[in-house]
Tab-separated table of C-alpha atoms in Angstrom:
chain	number	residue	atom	x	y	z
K	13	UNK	CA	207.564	97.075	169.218
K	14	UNK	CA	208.966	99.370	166.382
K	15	UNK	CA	206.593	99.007	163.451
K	16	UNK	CA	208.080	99.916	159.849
K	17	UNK	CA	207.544	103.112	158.834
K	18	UNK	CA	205.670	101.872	155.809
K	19	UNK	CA	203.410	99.826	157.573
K	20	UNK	CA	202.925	102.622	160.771
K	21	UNK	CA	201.543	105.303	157.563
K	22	UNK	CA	199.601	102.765	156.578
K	23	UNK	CA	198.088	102.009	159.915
K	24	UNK	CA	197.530	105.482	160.782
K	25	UNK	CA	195.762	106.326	157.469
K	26	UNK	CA	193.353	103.248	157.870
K	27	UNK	CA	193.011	103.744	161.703
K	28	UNK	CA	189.814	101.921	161.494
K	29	UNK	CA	190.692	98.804	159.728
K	30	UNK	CA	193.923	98.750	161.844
K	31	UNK	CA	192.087	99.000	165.117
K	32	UNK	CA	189.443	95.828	163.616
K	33	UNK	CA	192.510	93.758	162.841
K	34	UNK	CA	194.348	94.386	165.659
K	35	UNK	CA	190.748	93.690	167.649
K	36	UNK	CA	190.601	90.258	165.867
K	37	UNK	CA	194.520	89.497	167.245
K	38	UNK	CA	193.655	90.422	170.780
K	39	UNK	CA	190.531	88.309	170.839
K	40	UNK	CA	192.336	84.946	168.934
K	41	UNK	CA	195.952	85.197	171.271
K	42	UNK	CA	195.611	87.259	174.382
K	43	UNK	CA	193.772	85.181	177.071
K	44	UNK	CA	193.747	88.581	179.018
K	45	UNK	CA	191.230	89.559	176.608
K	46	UNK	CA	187.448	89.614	177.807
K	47	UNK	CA	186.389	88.100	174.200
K	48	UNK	CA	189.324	85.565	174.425
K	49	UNK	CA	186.904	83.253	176.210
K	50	UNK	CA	184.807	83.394	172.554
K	51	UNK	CA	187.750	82.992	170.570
K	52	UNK	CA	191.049	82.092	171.304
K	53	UNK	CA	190.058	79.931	173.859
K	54	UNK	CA	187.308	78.253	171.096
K	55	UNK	CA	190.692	77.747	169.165
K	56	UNK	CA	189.474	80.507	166.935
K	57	UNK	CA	192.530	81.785	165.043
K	58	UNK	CA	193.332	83.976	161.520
K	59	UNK	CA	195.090	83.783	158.437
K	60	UNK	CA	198.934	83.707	159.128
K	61	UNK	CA	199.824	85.785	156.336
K	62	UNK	CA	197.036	88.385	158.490
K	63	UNK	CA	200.069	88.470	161.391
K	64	UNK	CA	200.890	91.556	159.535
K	65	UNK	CA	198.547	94.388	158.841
K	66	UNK	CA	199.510	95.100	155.533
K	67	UNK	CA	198.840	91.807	154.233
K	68	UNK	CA	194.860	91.856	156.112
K	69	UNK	CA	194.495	95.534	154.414
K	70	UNK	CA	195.447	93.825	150.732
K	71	UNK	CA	193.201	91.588	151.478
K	72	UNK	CA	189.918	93.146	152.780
K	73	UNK	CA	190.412	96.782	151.493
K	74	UNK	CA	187.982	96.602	148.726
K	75	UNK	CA	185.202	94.936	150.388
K	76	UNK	CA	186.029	97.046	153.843
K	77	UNK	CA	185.625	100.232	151.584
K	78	UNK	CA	182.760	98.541	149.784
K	79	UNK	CA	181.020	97.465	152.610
K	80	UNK	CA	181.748	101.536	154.639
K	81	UNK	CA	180.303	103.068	151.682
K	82	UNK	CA	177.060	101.424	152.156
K	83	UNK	CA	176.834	101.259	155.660
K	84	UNK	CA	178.965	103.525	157.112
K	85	UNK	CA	182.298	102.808	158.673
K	86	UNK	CA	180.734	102.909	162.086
K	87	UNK	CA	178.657	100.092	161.201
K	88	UNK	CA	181.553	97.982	159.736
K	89	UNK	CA	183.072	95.479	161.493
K	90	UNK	CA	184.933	92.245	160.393
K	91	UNK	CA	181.970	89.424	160.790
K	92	UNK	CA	183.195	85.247	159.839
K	93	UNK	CA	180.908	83.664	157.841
K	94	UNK	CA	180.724	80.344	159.968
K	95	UNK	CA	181.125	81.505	163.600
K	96	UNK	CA	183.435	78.217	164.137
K	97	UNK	CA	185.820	79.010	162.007
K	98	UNK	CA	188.866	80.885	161.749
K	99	UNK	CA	189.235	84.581	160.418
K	100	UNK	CA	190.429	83.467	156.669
K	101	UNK	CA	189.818	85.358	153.404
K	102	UNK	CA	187.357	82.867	152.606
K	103	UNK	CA	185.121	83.248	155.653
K	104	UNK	CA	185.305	86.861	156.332
């Protein structure tokens, strides 16, 4: 798949938060996935508008940068709230 050009500079200058989102889409829709079992097989699924990157990155930048300026980006990771629900703005 061709991504936009906008979104594909995007992506590559947030490699991190790209590679967390697309982490959460493997484990919610590819059964292939060894963390499907946890997830997608739960019924665990995201924010539809979060089908695109650029949309998740609105979303979460400030608290992602937030949050990697405190912690450190290796120690940020996209956690939900309640573990049996879905990844939504709201439970992030």
């Amino acid at each position: 798949m061709v991504m936009p050009k906008k979104e594909h500079s995007l992506a590559k200058d947030n490699h991190r938060l790209y590679r967390i989102w697309a982490g959460m889409k493997t484990r919610c829709n590819n059964p292939n996935s060894a963390s499907y079992y946890h997830y997608g097989n739960r019924g665990i699924t995201y924010d539809k508008r979060w089908e695109k990157f650029k949309n998740f990155y609105d979303d979460l930048q400030e608290s992602y940068y937030k949050h990697v300026e405190e912690y450190g980006e290796k120690d940020t990771s996209i956690d939900r709230i309640d573990t049996d629900g879905n990844y939504e703005l709201n439970n992030v």
